[in-house]
Amino acid sequence: MYGMVHRAARQMVLDLHGENHWSAISAASGLGDDAFIGANVYGDEVTLKLVAAISDHFEAQVESMLRAFGEYWISFAYNGDYKSIMTMAGQDLVSFLYNLNRMHDSVQISIPGARLPTFVVDDDNSDAITLSYFSDRTGLEPFVEGLLSGLIKHFGQTGNIHQIGRNGSGVQFQIVLSNP
Ligand code: HEM
């Protein structure tokens, strides 16, 4: 994955836990500064090594670390270089989800090596939204849950996310809003 993903993971540890924790994780992972160049594309095994080192350090499951990272990613993107792209993608959760592929497409122009997923909104009732996630990667469903939960918060709402099954080659999620 792109180095910006690694940079975001490092920033999450620094913001939430501080420098000492990051130093320990960095040493344990065996990854040097050259794994954190924003515009470089790294094999997914490098990204997974980093994710594993962070989860191990906090004695957390990889899944819960990915969930936390997904949530963090939304504020990282919004407070970093991607505020205008995210603002253009929509002023409310449902519009944003419909525009997600277009938003990723616009990101892809500047990072051509990215393999970005696609999302399809299957149903958008006012209190529950169903959407399908398609990726050539596997195992990132908890990351998607975290991203969706970050988006719910970003739009000032509260709610829960459930993985409800498969949709062809995709995975289907339902967002149930408690304050639609
Ligand atoms: C402005 C905000 C965003 C930017 C700049 C961005 C950019 C990226 C980048 C660079 C990657 C790595 C792909 C690669 O290196 O191959 C990625 C992956 C991913 N993005 Fe986004 N993204 C944004 C927002 C979102 C949102 C809001 C969602 C979903 C709710 C999302 C879902 C994903 C997922 C699930 C992946 C993992 C890759 C996969 O599933 O194959 N992204 N994104």
mmCIF file with all atom_site columns, C-alpha atoms and ligand atoms in Angstrom:
data_model
loop_
_atom_site.group_PDB
_atom_site.id
_atom_site.type_symbol
_atom_site.label_atom_id
_atom_site.label_alt_id
_atom_site.label_comp_id
_atom_site.label_asym_id
_atom_site.label_entity_id
_atom_site.label_seq_id
_atom_site.pdbx_PDB_ins_code
_atom_site.Cartn_x
_atom_site.Cartn_y
_atom_site.Cartn_z
_atom_site.occupancy
_atom_site.B_iso_or_equiv
_atom_site.pdbx_formal_charge
_atom_site.auth_seq_id
_atom_site.auth_comp_id
_atom_site.auth_asym_id
_atom_site.auth_atom_id
_atom_site.pdbx_PDB_model_num
ATOM   1   C  CA  . MET A 1 1   ? 0.000   0.000   0.000   1.00 0.00 ? 1   MET A CA  1
ATOM   2   C  CA  . TYR A 1 2   ? 0.942   3.616   -0.358  1.00 0.00 ? 2   TYR A CA  1
ATOM   3   C  CA  . GLY A 1 3   ? 3.397   5.070   2.148   1.00 0.00 ? 3   GLY A CA  1
ATOM   4   C  CA  . MET A 1 4   ? 0.754   7.545   3.233   1.00 0.00 ? 4   MET A CA  1
ATOM   5   C  CA  . VAL A 1 5   ? -1.079  4.615   4.831   1.00 0.00 ? 5   VAL A CA  1
ATOM   6   C  CA  . HIS A 1 6   ? 2.060   3.755   6.828   1.00 0.00 ? 6   HIS A CA  1
ATOM   7   C  CA  . ARG A 1 7   ? 2.491   7.398   7.787   1.00 0.00 ? 7   ARG A CA  1
ATOM   8   C  CA  . ALA A 1 8   ? -1.104  7.506   9.018   1.00 0.00 ? 8   ALA A CA  1
ATOM   9   C  CA  . ALA A 1 9   ? -0.567  4.378   11.137  1.00 0.00 ? 9   ALA A CA  1
ATOM   10  C  CA  . ARG A 1 10  ? 2.560   5.899   12.673  1.00 0.00 ? 10  ARG A CA  1
ATOM   11  C  CA  . GLN A 1 11  ? 0.740   9.166   13.333  1.00 0.00 ? 11  GLN A CA  1
ATOM   12  C  CA  . MET A 1 12  ? -2.099  7.290   15.029  1.00 0.00 ? 12  MET A CA  1
ATOM   13  C  CA  . VAL A 1 13  ? 0.324   5.700   17.494  1.00 0.00 ? 13  VAL A CA  1
ATOM   14  C  CA  . LEU A 1 14  ? 2.086   9.022   18.107  1.00 0.00 ? 14  LEU A CA  1
ATOM   15  C  CA  . ASP A 1 15  ? -1.181  10.928  18.623  1.00 0.00 ? 15  ASP A CA  1
ATOM   16  C  CA  . LEU A 1 16  ? -2.936  8.360   20.785  1.00 0.00 ? 16  LEU A CA  1
ATOM   17  C  CA  . HIS A 1 17  ? -0.013  6.812   22.688  1.00 0.00 ? 17  HIS A CA  1
ATOM   18  C  CA  . GLY A 1 18  ? 3.119   8.926   22.286  1.00 0.00 ? 18  GLY A CA  1
ATOM   19  C  CA  . GLU A 1 19  ? 6.703   8.713   21.131  1.00 0.00 ? 19  GLU A CA  1
ATOM   20  C  CA  . ASN A 1 20  ? 7.862   5.930   23.493  1.00 0.00 ? 20  ASN A CA  1
ATOM   21  C  CA  . HIS A 1 21  ? 5.296   3.500   22.173  1.00 0.00 ? 21  HIS A CA  1
ATOM   22  C  CA  . TRP A 1 22  ? 6.143   4.375   18.595  1.00 0.00 ? 22  TRP A CA  1
ATOM   23  C  CA  . SER A 1 23  ? 9.876   3.827   19.211  1.00 0.00 ? 23  SER A CA  1
ATOM   24  C  CA  . ALA A 1 24  ? 9.179   0.361   20.621  1.00 0.00 ? 24  ALA A CA  1
ATOM   25  C  CA  . ILE A 1 25  ? 6.904   -0.564  17.715  1.00 0.00 ? 25  ILE A CA  1
ATOM   26  C  CA  . SER A 1 26  ? 9.326   0.795   15.175  1.00 0.00 ? 26  SER A CA  1
ATOM   27  C  CA  . ALA A 1 27  ? 12.188  -1.264  16.646  1.00 0.00 ? 27  ALA A CA  1
ATOM   28  C  CA  . ALA A 1 28  ? 10.069  -4.439  16.860  1.00 0.00 ? 28  ALA A CA  1
ATOM   29  C  CA  . SER A 1 29  ? 8.762   -4.106  13.309  1.00 0.00 ? 29  SER A CA  1
ATOM   30  C  CA  . GLY A 1 30  ? 12.234  -3.868  11.799  1.00 0.00 ? 30  GLY A CA  1
ATOM   31  C  CA  . LEU A 1 31  ? 10.873  -1.219  9.418   1.00 0.00 ? 31  LEU A CA  1
ATOM   32  C  CA  . GLY A 1 32  ? 13.121  1.794   8.919   1.00 0.00 ? 32  GLY A CA  1
ATOM   33  C  CA  . ASP A 1 33  ? 12.305  5.328   7.805   1.00 0.00 ? 33  ASP A CA  1
ATOM   34  C  CA  . ASP A 1 34  ? 12.387  4.165   4.210   1.00 0.00 ? 34  ASP A CA  1
ATOM   35  C  CA  . ALA A 1 35  ? 9.069   2.363   4.789   1.00 0.00 ? 35  ALA A CA  1
ATOM   36  C  CA  . PHE A 1 36  ? 7.350   5.697   5.447   1.00 0.00 ? 36  PHE A CA  1
ATOM   37  C  CA  . ILE A 1 37  ? 7.859   7.624   2.222   1.00 0.00 ? 37  ILE A CA  1
ATOM   38  C  CA  . GLY A 1 38  ? 4.405   9.011   1.443   1.00 0.00 ? 38  GLY A CA  1
ATOM   39  C  CA  . ALA A 1 39  ? 4.558   8.658   -2.328  1.00 0.00 ? 39  ALA A CA  1
ATOM   40  C  CA  . ASN A 1 40  ? 6.090   5.159   -2.439  1.00 0.00 ? 40  ASN A CA  1
ATOM   41  C  CA  . VAL A 1 41  ? 4.058   2.027   -3.080  1.00 0.00 ? 41  VAL A CA  1
ATOM   42  C  CA  . TYR A 1 42  ? 4.947   -0.891  -0.770  1.00 0.00 ? 42  TYR A CA  1
ATOM   43  C  CA  . GLY A 1 43  ? 3.908   -4.496  -1.016  1.00 0.00 ? 43  GLY A CA  1
ATOM   44  C  CA  . ASP A 1 44  ? 0.965   -5.320  1.246   1.00 0.00 ? 44  ASP A CA  1
ATOM   45  C  CA  . GLU A 1 45  ? 3.282   -7.587  3.268   1.00 0.00 ? 45  GLU A CA  1
ATOM   46  C  CA  . VAL A 1 46  ? 5.105   -4.451  4.492   1.00 0.00 ? 46  VAL A CA  1
ATOM   47  C  CA  . THR A 1 47  ? 1.808   -2.849  5.519   1.00 0.00 ? 47  THR A CA  1
ATOM   48  C  CA  . LEU A 1 48  ? 0.770   -6.053  7.280   1.00 0.00 ? 48  LEU A CA  1
ATOM   49  C  CA  . LYS A 1 49  ? 4.085   -6.208  9.122   1.00 0.00 ? 49  LYS A CA  1
ATOM   50  C  CA  . LEU A 1 50  ? 3.414   -2.727  10.454  1.00 0.00 ? 50  LEU A CA  1
ATOM   51  C  CA  . VAL A 1 51  ? -0.184  -3.563  11.419  1.00 0.00 ? 51  VAL A CA  1
ATOM   52  C  CA  . ALA A 1 52  ? 1.021   -6.730  13.190  1.00 0.00 ? 52  ALA A CA  1
ATOM   53  C  CA  . ALA A 1 53  ? 3.760   -4.840  15.068  1.00 0.00 ? 53  ALA A CA  1
ATOM   54  C  CA  . ILE A 1 54  ? 1.242   -2.273  16.339  1.00 0.00 ? 54  ILE A CA  1
ATOM   55  C  CA  . SER A 1 55  ? -1.304  -4.925  17.391  1.00 0.00 ? 55  SER A CA  1
ATOM   56  C  CA  . ASP A 1 56  ? 1.387   -7.048  19.085  1.00 0.00 ? 56  ASP A CA  1
ATOM   57  C  CA  . HIS A 1 57  ? 2.721   -4.074  20.987  1.00 0.00 ? 57  HIS A CA  1
ATOM   58  C  CA  . PHE A 1 58  ? -0.707  -3.269  22.428  1.00 0.00 ? 58  PHE A CA  1
ATOM   59  C  CA  . GLU A 1 59  ? -1.567  -6.972  22.820  1.00 0.00 ? 59  GLU A CA  1
ATOM   60  C  CA  . ALA A 1 60  ? -4.608  -6.299  20.690  1.00 0.00 ? 60  ALA A CA  1
ATOM   61  C  CA  . GLN A 1 61  ? -6.224  -8.369  17.977  1.00 0.00 ? 61  GLN A CA  1
ATOM   62  C  CA  . VAL A 1 62  ? -5.276  -7.301  14.452  1.00 0.00 ? 62  VAL A CA  1
ATOM   63  C  CA  . GLU A 1 63  ? -9.005  -6.791  13.816  1.00 0.00 ? 63  GLU A CA  1
ATOM   64  C  CA  . SER A 1 64  ? -9.441  -4.270  16.603  1.00 0.00 ? 64  SER A CA  1
ATOM   65  C  CA  . MET A 1 65  ? -6.288  -2.431  15.552  1.00 0.00 ? 65  MET A CA  1
ATOM   66  C  CA  . LEU A 1 66  ? -7.635  -2.227  11.978  1.00 0.00 ? 66  LEU A CA  1
ATOM   67  C  CA  . ARG A 1 67  ? -10.956 -0.917  13.303  1.00 0.00 ? 67  ARG A CA  1
ATOM   68  C  CA  . ALA A 1 68  ? -9.180  1.797   15.301  1.00 0.00 ? 68  ALA A CA  1
ATOM   69  C  CA  . PHE A 1 69  ? -7.022  2.637   12.298  1.00 0.00 ? 69  PHE A CA  1
ATOM   70  C  CA  . GLY A 1 70  ? -10.066 2.988   10.032  1.00 0.00 ? 70  GLY A CA  1
ATOM   71  C  CA  . GLU A 1 71  ? -11.616 5.436   12.446  1.00 0.00 ? 71  GLU A CA  1
ATOM   72  C  CA  . TYR A 1 72  ? -8.379  7.356   12.762  1.00 0.00 ? 72  TYR A CA  1
ATOM   73  C  CA  . TRP A 1 73  ? -7.938  7.498   8.968   1.00 0.00 ? 73  TRP A CA  1
ATOM   74  C  CA  . ILE A 1 74  ? -11.025 9.691   8.561   1.00 0.00 ? 74  ILE A CA  1
ATOM   75  C  CA  . SER A 1 75  ? -9.694  12.419  10.849  1.00 0.00 ? 75  SER A CA  1
ATOM   76  C  CA  . PHE A 1 76  ? -6.162  11.979  9.454   1.00 0.00 ? 76  PHE A CA  1
ATOM   77  C  CA  . ALA A 1 77  ? -7.434  12.571  5.901   1.00 0.00 ? 77  ALA A CA  1
ATOM   78  C  CA  . TYR A 1 78  ? -9.747  15.399  6.881   1.00 0.00 ? 78  TYR A CA  1
ATOM   79  C  CA  . ASN A 1 79  ? -7.231  17.240  9.064   1.00 0.00 ? 79  ASN A CA  1
ATOM   80  C  CA  . GLY A 1 80  ? -4.423  16.621  6.601   1.00 0.00 ? 80  GLY A CA  1
ATOM   81  C  CA  . ASP A 1 81  ? -4.184  17.091  2.860   1.00 0.00 ? 81  ASP A CA  1
ATOM   82  C  CA  . TYR A 1 82  ? -7.605  15.745  1.933   1.00 0.00 ? 82  TYR A CA  1
ATOM   83  C  CA  . LYS A 1 83  ? -10.024 18.160  3.564   1.00 0.00 ? 83  LYS A CA  1
ATOM   84  C  CA  . SER A 1 84  ? -11.258 19.650  0.293   1.00 0.00 ? 84  SER A CA  1
ATOM   85  C  CA  . ILE A 1 85  ? -11.645 16.255  -1.395  1.00 0.00 ? 85  ILE A CA  1
ATOM   86  C  CA  . MET A 1 86  ? -13.663 14.992  1.563   1.00 0.00 ? 86  MET A CA  1
ATOM   87  C  CA  . THR A 1 87  ? -15.745 18.155  1.720   1.00 0.00 ? 87  THR A CA  1
ATOM   88  C  CA  . MET A 1 88  ? -16.547 17.879  -1.978  1.00 0.00 ? 88  MET A CA  1
ATOM   89  C  CA  . ALA A 1 89  ? -17.587 14.263  -1.531  1.00 0.00 ? 89  ALA A CA  1
ATOM   90  C  CA  . GLY A 1 90  ? -20.647 15.240  0.487   1.00 0.00 ? 90  GLY A CA  1
ATOM   91  C  CA  . GLN A 1 91  ? -22.095 17.137  3.396   1.00 0.00 ? 91  GLN A CA  1
ATOM   92  C  CA  . ASP A 1 92  ? -23.997 14.182  4.825   1.00 0.00 ? 92  ASP A CA  1
ATOM   93  C  CA  . LEU A 1 93  ? -23.288 10.497  5.309   1.00 0.00 ? 93  LEU A CA  1
ATOM   94  C  CA  . VAL A 1 94  ? -25.519 9.109   2.554   1.00 0.00 ? 94  VAL A CA  1
ATOM   95  C  CA  . SER A 1 95  ? -24.324 11.550  -0.146  1.00 0.00 ? 95  SER A CA  1
ATOM   96  C  CA  . PHE A 1 96  ? -20.744 10.869  0.909   1.00 0.00 ? 96  PHE A CA  1
ATOM   97  C  CA  . LEU A 1 97  ? -21.188 7.108   0.569   1.00 0.00 ? 97  LEU A CA  1
ATOM   98  C  CA  . TYR A 1 98  ? -22.678 7.524   -2.908  1.00 0.00 ? 98  TYR A CA  1
ATOM   99  C  CA  . ASN A 1 99  ? -19.647 9.634   -3.881  1.00 0.00 ? 99  ASN A CA  1
ATOM   100 C  CA  . LEU A 1 100 ? -17.024 7.391   -2.306  1.00 0.00 ? 100 LEU A CA  1
ATOM   101 C  CA  . ASN A 1 101 ? -15.849 5.801   -5.571  1.00 0.00 ? 101 ASN A CA  1
ATOM   102 C  CA  . ARG A 1 102 ? -15.616 9.192   -7.257  1.00 0.00 ? 102 ARG A CA  1
ATOM   103 C  CA  . MET A 1 103 ? -13.645 10.480  -4.284  1.00 0.00 ? 103 MET A CA  1
ATOM   104 C  CA  . HIS A 1 104 ? -11.217 7.558   -4.445  1.00 0.00 ? 104 HIS A CA  1
ATOM   105 C  CA  . ASP A 1 105 ? -10.930 8.098   -8.226  1.00 0.00 ? 105 ASP A CA  1
ATOM   106 C  CA  . SER A 1 106 ? -9.847  11.674  -7.665  1.00 0.00 ? 106 SER A CA  1
ATOM   107 C  CA  . VAL A 1 107 ? -7.252  10.482  -5.146  1.00 0.00 ? 107 VAL A CA  1
ATOM   108 C  CA  . GLN A 1 108 ? -6.020  7.892   -7.621  1.00 0.00 ? 108 GLN A CA  1
ATOM   109 C  CA  . ILE A 1 109 ? -4.993  10.595  -10.087 1.00 0.00 ? 109 ILE A CA  1
ATOM   110 C  CA  . SER A 1 110 ? -2.218  11.666  -7.730  1.00 0.00 ? 110 SER A CA  1
ATOM   111 C  CA  . ILE A 1 111 ? -1.393  8.139   -6.544  1.00 0.00 ? 111 ILE A CA  1
ATOM   112 C  CA  . PRO A 1 112 ? -1.638  5.963   -9.652  1.00 0.00 ? 112 PRO A CA  1
ATOM   113 C  CA  . GLY A 1 113 ? -0.194  2.847   -8.015  1.00 0.00 ? 113 GLY A CA  1
ATOM   114 C  CA  . ALA A 1 114 ? -3.044  2.572   -5.492  1.00 0.00 ? 114 ALA A CA  1
ATOM   115 C  CA  . ARG A 1 115 ? -5.422  -0.389  -5.695  1.00 0.00 ? 115 ARG A CA  1
ATOM   116 C  CA  . LEU A 1 116 ? -8.554  1.181   -4.352  1.00 0.00 ? 116 LEU A CA  1
ATOM   117 C  CA  . PRO A 1 117 ? -11.714 -0.662  -3.374  1.00 0.00 ? 117 PRO A CA  1
ATOM   118 C  CA  . THR A 1 118 ? -15.206 0.094   -4.669  1.00 0.00 ? 118 THR A CA  1
ATOM   119 C  CA  . PHE A 1 119 ? -18.401 0.578   -2.717  1.00 0.00 ? 119 PHE A CA  1
ATOM   120 C  CA  . VAL A 1 120 ? -22.020 0.232   -3.818  1.00 0.00 ? 120 VAL A CA  1
ATOM   121 C  CA  . VAL A 1 121 ? -24.872 1.666   -1.766  1.00 0.00 ? 121 VAL A CA  1
ATOM   122 C  CA  . ASP A 1 122 ? -27.539 -1.035  -1.929  1.00 0.00 ? 122 ASP A CA  1
ATOM   123 C  CA  . ASP A 1 123 ? -30.171 0.644   0.202   1.00 0.00 ? 123 ASP A CA  1
ATOM   124 C  CA  . ASP A 1 124 ? -30.425 4.000   1.941   1.00 0.00 ? 124 ASP A CA  1
ATOM   125 C  CA  . ASN A 1 125 ? -33.389 3.996   4.293   1.00 0.00 ? 125 ASN A CA  1
ATOM   126 C  CA  . SER A 1 126 ? -33.305 6.944   6.631   1.00 0.00 ? 126 SER A CA  1
ATOM   127 C  CA  . ASP A 1 127 ? -32.359 4.803   9.640   1.00 0.00 ? 127 ASP A CA  1
ATOM   128 C  CA  . ALA A 1 128 ? -30.297 2.046   7.976   1.00 0.00 ? 128 ALA A CA  1
ATOM   129 C  CA  . ILE A 1 129 ? -27.886 2.110   5.065   1.00 0.00 ? 129 ILE A CA  1
ATOM   130 C  CA  . THR A 1 130 ? -26.695 -1.048  3.353   1.00 0.00 ? 130 THR A CA  1
ATOM   131 C  CA  . LEU A 1 131 ? -23.559 -0.986  1.261   1.00 0.00 ? 131 LEU A CA  1
ATOM   132 C  CA  . SER A 1 132 ? -21.264 -3.501  -0.399  1.00 0.00 ? 132 SER A CA  1
ATOM   133 C  CA  . TYR A 1 133 ? -17.489 -3.371  -0.381  1.00 0.00 ? 133 TYR A CA  1
ATOM   134 C  CA  . PHE A 1 134 ? -15.442 -4.867  -3.227  1.00 0.00 ? 134 PHE A CA  1
ATOM   135 C  CA  . SER A 1 135 ? -11.671 -5.248  -3.050  1.00 0.00 ? 135 SER A CA  1
ATOM   136 C  CA  . ASP A 1 136 ? -8.982  -7.491  -4.477  1.00 0.00 ? 136 ASP A CA  1
ATOM   137 C  CA  . ARG A 1 137 ? -7.633  -7.695  -0.918  1.00 0.00 ? 137 ARG A CA  1
ATOM   138 C  CA  . THR A 1 138 ? -9.009  -9.830  1.861   1.00 0.00 ? 138 THR A CA  1
ATOM   139 C  CA  . GLY A 1 139 ? -9.150  -9.353  5.604   1.00 0.00 ? 139 GLY A CA  1
ATOM   140 C  CA  . LEU A 1 140 ? -9.703  -5.604  5.617   1.00 0.00 ? 140 LEU A CA  1
ATOM   141 C  CA  . GLU A 1 141 ? -13.366 -5.748  6.664   1.00 0.00 ? 141 GLU A CA  1
ATOM   142 C  CA  . PRO A 1 142 ? -12.566 -4.477  10.189  1.00 0.00 ? 142 PRO A CA  1
ATOM   143 C  CA  . PHE A 1 143 ? -10.765 -1.524  8.554   1.00 0.00 ? 143 PHE A CA  1
ATOM   144 C  CA  . VAL A 1 144 ? -13.967 -0.795  6.596   1.00 0.00 ? 144 VAL A CA  1
ATOM   145 C  CA  . GLU A 1 145 ? -15.986 -0.978  9.834   1.00 0.00 ? 145 GLU A CA  1
ATOM   146 C  CA  . GLY A 1 146 ? -13.634 1.547   11.410  1.00 0.00 ? 146 GLY A CA  1
ATOM   147 C  CA  . LEU A 1 147 ? -13.810 3.843   8.378   1.00 0.00 ? 147 LEU A CA  1
ATOM   148 C  CA  . LEU A 1 148 ? -17.596 3.755   8.420   1.00 0.00 ? 148 LEU A CA  1
ATOM   149 C  CA  . SER A 1 149 ? -17.693 4.421   12.117  1.00 0.00 ? 149 SER A CA  1
ATOM   150 C  CA  . GLY A 1 150 ? -15.261 7.336   11.604  1.00 0.00 ? 150 GLY A CA  1
ATOM   151 C  CA  . LEU A 1 151 ? -17.579 8.714   8.933   1.00 0.00 ? 151 LEU A CA  1
ATOM   152 C  CA  . ILE A 1 152 ? -20.622 8.429   11.202  1.00 0.00 ? 152 ILE A CA  1
ATOM   153 C  CA  . LYS A 1 153 ? -18.776 10.504  13.801  1.00 0.00 ? 153 LYS A CA  1
ATOM   154 C  CA  . HIS A 1 154 ? -17.449 12.891  11.168  1.00 0.00 ? 154 HIS A CA  1
ATOM   155 C  CA  . PHE A 1 155 ? -21.040 13.726  10.221  1.00 0.00 ? 155 PHE A CA  1
ATOM   156 C  CA  . GLY A 1 156 ? -22.062 14.163  13.866  1.00 0.00 ? 156 GLY A CA  1
ATOM   157 C  CA  . GLN A 1 157 ? -24.205 11.048  14.011  1.00 0.00 ? 157 GLN A CA  1
ATOM   158 C  CA  . THR A 1 158 ? -24.193 7.911   16.127  1.00 0.00 ? 158 THR A CA  1
ATOM   159 C  CA  . GLY A 1 159 ? -24.843 4.377   15.026  1.00 0.00 ? 159 GLY A CA  1
ATOM   160 C  CA  . ASN A 1 160 ? -23.612 0.813   14.666  1.00 0.00 ? 160 ASN A CA  1
ATOM   161 C  CA  . ILE A 1 161 ? -22.078 -1.138  11.831  1.00 0.00 ? 161 ILE A CA  1
ATOM   162 C  CA  . HIS A 1 162 ? -22.815 -4.775  11.122  1.00 0.00 ? 162 HIS A CA  1
ATOM   163 C  CA  . GLN A 1 163 ? -21.275 -7.072  8.574   1.00 0.00 ? 163 GLN A CA  1
ATOM   164 C  CA  . ILE A 1 164 ? -24.355 -8.790  7.204   1.00 0.00 ? 164 ILE A CA  1
ATOM   165 C  CA  . GLY A 1 165 ? -23.067 -11.174 4.565   1.00 0.00 ? 165 GLY A CA  1
ATOM   166 C  CA  . ARG A 1 166 ? -21.767 -11.381 1.041   1.00 0.00 ? 166 ARG A CA  1
ATOM   167 C  CA  . ASN A 1 167 ? -22.933 -9.729  -2.135  1.00 0.00 ? 167 ASN A CA  1
ATOM   168 C  CA  . GLY A 1 168 ? -21.316 -11.669 -4.959  1.00 0.00 ? 168 GLY A CA  1
ATOM   169 C  CA  . SER A 1 169 ? -17.597 -11.062 -4.587  1.00 0.00 ? 169 SER A CA  1
ATOM   170 C  CA  . GLY A 1 170 ? -18.262 -8.231  -2.154  1.00 0.00 ? 170 GLY A CA  1
ATOM   171 C  CA  . VAL A 1 171 ? -18.962 -7.966  1.549   1.00 0.00 ? 171 VAL A CA  1
ATOM   172 C  CA  . GLN A 1 172 ? -22.130 -6.267  2.689   1.00 0.00 ? 172 GLN A CA  1
ATOM   173 C  CA  . PHE A 1 173 ? -22.330 -3.911  5.655   1.00 0.00 ? 173 PHE A CA  1
ATOM   174 C  CA  . GLN A 1 174 ? -25.290 -2.304  7.313   1.00 0.00 ? 174 GLN A CA  1
ATOM   175 C  CA  . ILE A 1 175 ? -25.080 1.012   9.117   1.00 0.00 ? 175 ILE A CA  1
ATOM   176 C  CA  . VAL A 1 176 ? -27.878 1.454   11.643  1.00 0.00 ? 176 VAL A CA  1
ATOM   177 C  CA  . LEU A 1 177 ? -28.144 5.078   12.721  1.00 0.00 ? 177 LEU A CA  1
ATOM   178 C  CA  . SER A 1 178 ? -29.486 5.861   16.168  1.00 0.00 ? 178 SER A CA  1
ATOM   179 C  CA  . ASN A 1 179 ? -30.216 9.506   15.312  1.00 0.00 ? 179 ASN A CA  1
ATOM   180 C  CA  . PRO A 1 180 ? -31.120 9.450   11.608  1.00 0.00 ? 180 PRO A CA  1
HETATM 181 C  C1  . HEM B 2 .   ? -9.887  11.606  1.465   1.00 0.00 ? 1   HEM B C1  1
HETATM 182 C  C2  . HEM B 2 .   ? -10.003 10.458  2.070   1.00 0.00 ? 1   HEM B C2  1
HETATM 183 C  C3  . HEM B 2 .   ? -9.353  9.194   1.559   1.00 0.00 ? 1   HEM B C3  1
HETATM 184 C  C4  . HEM B 2 .   ? -8.170  9.020   0.913   1.00 0.00 ? 1   HEM B C4  1
HETATM 185 C  C5  . HEM B 2 .   ? -7.140  10.073  0.568   1.00 0.00 ? 1   HEM B C5  1
HETATM 186 C  C6  . HEM B 2 .   ? -8.037  7.602   0.654   1.00 0.00 ? 1   HEM B C6  1
HETATM 187 C  C7  . HEM B 2 .   ? -6.952  7.008   0.053   1.00 0.00 ? 1   HEM B C7  1
HETATM 188 C  C8  . HEM B 2 .   ? -6.659  5.678   0.108   1.00 0.00 ? 1   HEM B C8  1
HETATM 189 C  C9  . HEM B 2 .   ? -5.375  5.075   -0.189  1.00 0.00 ? 1   HEM B C9  1
HETATM 190 C  C10 . HEM B 2 .   ? -4.126  5.804   -0.650  1.00 0.00 ? 1   HEM B C10 1
HETATM 191 C  C11 . HEM B 2 .   ? -5.490  3.734   0.009   1.00 0.00 ? 1   HEM B C11 1
HETATM 192 C  C12 . HEM B 2 .   ? -4.403  2.670   -0.179  1.00 0.00 ? 1   HEM B C12 1
HETATM 193 C  C13 . HEM B 2 .   ? -4.546  1.928   -1.465  1.00 0.00 ? 1   HEM B C13 1
HETATM 194 C  C14 . HEM B 2 .   ? -3.221  1.347   -1.966  1.00 0.00 ? 1   HEM B C14 1
HETATM 195 O  O1  . HEM B 2 .   ? -2.166  1.863   -1.588  1.00 0.00 ? 1   HEM B O1  1
HETATM 196 O  O2  . HEM B 2 .   ? -3.249  0.374   -2.754  1.00 0.00 ? 1   HEM B O2  1
HETATM 197 C  C15 . HEM B 2 .   ? -6.850  3.506   0.436   1.00 0.00 ? 1   HEM B C15 1
HETATM 198 C  C16 . HEM B 2 .   ? -7.346  2.280   0.745   1.00 0.00 ? 1   HEM B C16 1
HETATM 199 C  C17 . HEM B 2 .   ? -8.620  2.063   1.175   1.00 0.00 ? 1   HEM B C17 1
HETATM 200 N  N1  . HEM B 2 .   ? -9.630  2.979   1.281   1.00 0.00 ? 1   HEM B N1  1
HETATM 201 FE FE1 . HEM B 2 .   ? -9.479  4.985   1.006   1.00 0.00 ? 1   HEM B FE1 1
HETATM 202 N  N2  . HEM B 2 .   ? -9.141  6.958   1.117   1.00 0.00 ? 1   HEM B N2  1
HETATM 203 C  C18 . HEM B 2 .   ? -9.966  7.889   1.679   1.00 0.00 ? 1   HEM B C18 1
HETATM 204 C  C19 . HEM B 2 .   ? -11.170 7.667   2.281   1.00 0.00 ? 1   HEM B C19 1
HETATM 205 C  C20 . HEM B 2 .   ? -11.784 6.447   2.378   1.00 0.00 ? 1   HEM B C20 1
HETATM 206 C  C21 . HEM B 2 .   ? -13.096 6.213   2.913   1.00 0.00 ? 1   HEM B C21 1
HETATM 207 C  C22 . HEM B 2 .   ? -14.015 7.303   3.480   1.00 0.00 ? 1   HEM B C22 1
HETATM 208 C  C23 . HEM B 2 .   ? -13.334 4.873   2.816   1.00 0.00 ? 1   HEM B C23 1
HETATM 209 C  C24 . HEM B 2 .   ? -14.530 4.036   3.209   1.00 0.00 ? 1   HEM B C24 1
HETATM 210 C  C25 . HEM B 2 .   ? -15.496 4.361   3.959   1.00 0.00 ? 1   HEM B C25 1
HETATM 211 C  C26 . HEM B 2 .   ? -12.155 4.262   2.246   1.00 0.00 ? 1   HEM B C26 1
HETATM 212 C  C27 . HEM B 2 .   ? -11.957 2.921   2.037   1.00 0.00 ? 1   HEM B C27 1
HETATM 213 C  C28 . HEM B 2 .   ? -10.731 2.336   1.774   1.00 0.00 ? 1   HEM B C28 1
HETATM 214 C  C29 . HEM B 2 .   ? -10.426 0.929   1.973   1.00 0.00 ? 1   HEM B C29 1
HETATM 215 C  C30 . HEM B 2 .   ? -11.383 -0.132  2.506   1.00 0.00 ? 1   HEM B C30 1
HETATM 216 C  C31 . HEM B 2 .   ? -9.090  0.765   1.592   1.00 0.00 ? 1   HEM B C31 1
HETATM 217 C  C32 . HEM B 2 .   ? -8.253  -0.535  1.689   1.00 0.00 ? 1   HEM B C32 1
HETATM 218 C  C33 . HEM B 2 .   ? -7.873  -1.067  0.348   1.00 0.00 ? 1   HEM B C33 1
HETATM 219 C  C34 . HEM B 2 .   ? -8.708  -2.241  -0.094  1.00 0.00 ? 1   HEM B C34 1
HETATM 220 O  O3  . HEM B 2 .   ? -9.778  -2.490  0.503   1.00 0.00 ? 1   HEM B O3  1
HETATM 221 O  O4  . HEM B 2 .   ? -8.305  -2.921  -1.068  1.00 0.00 ? 1   HEM B O4  1
HETATM 222 N  N3  . HEM B 2 .   ? -11.246 5.246   1.961   1.00 0.00 ? 1   HEM B N3  1
HETATM 223 N  N4  . HEM B 2 .   ? -7.546  4.695   0.469   1.00 0.00 ? 1   HEM B N4  1
#
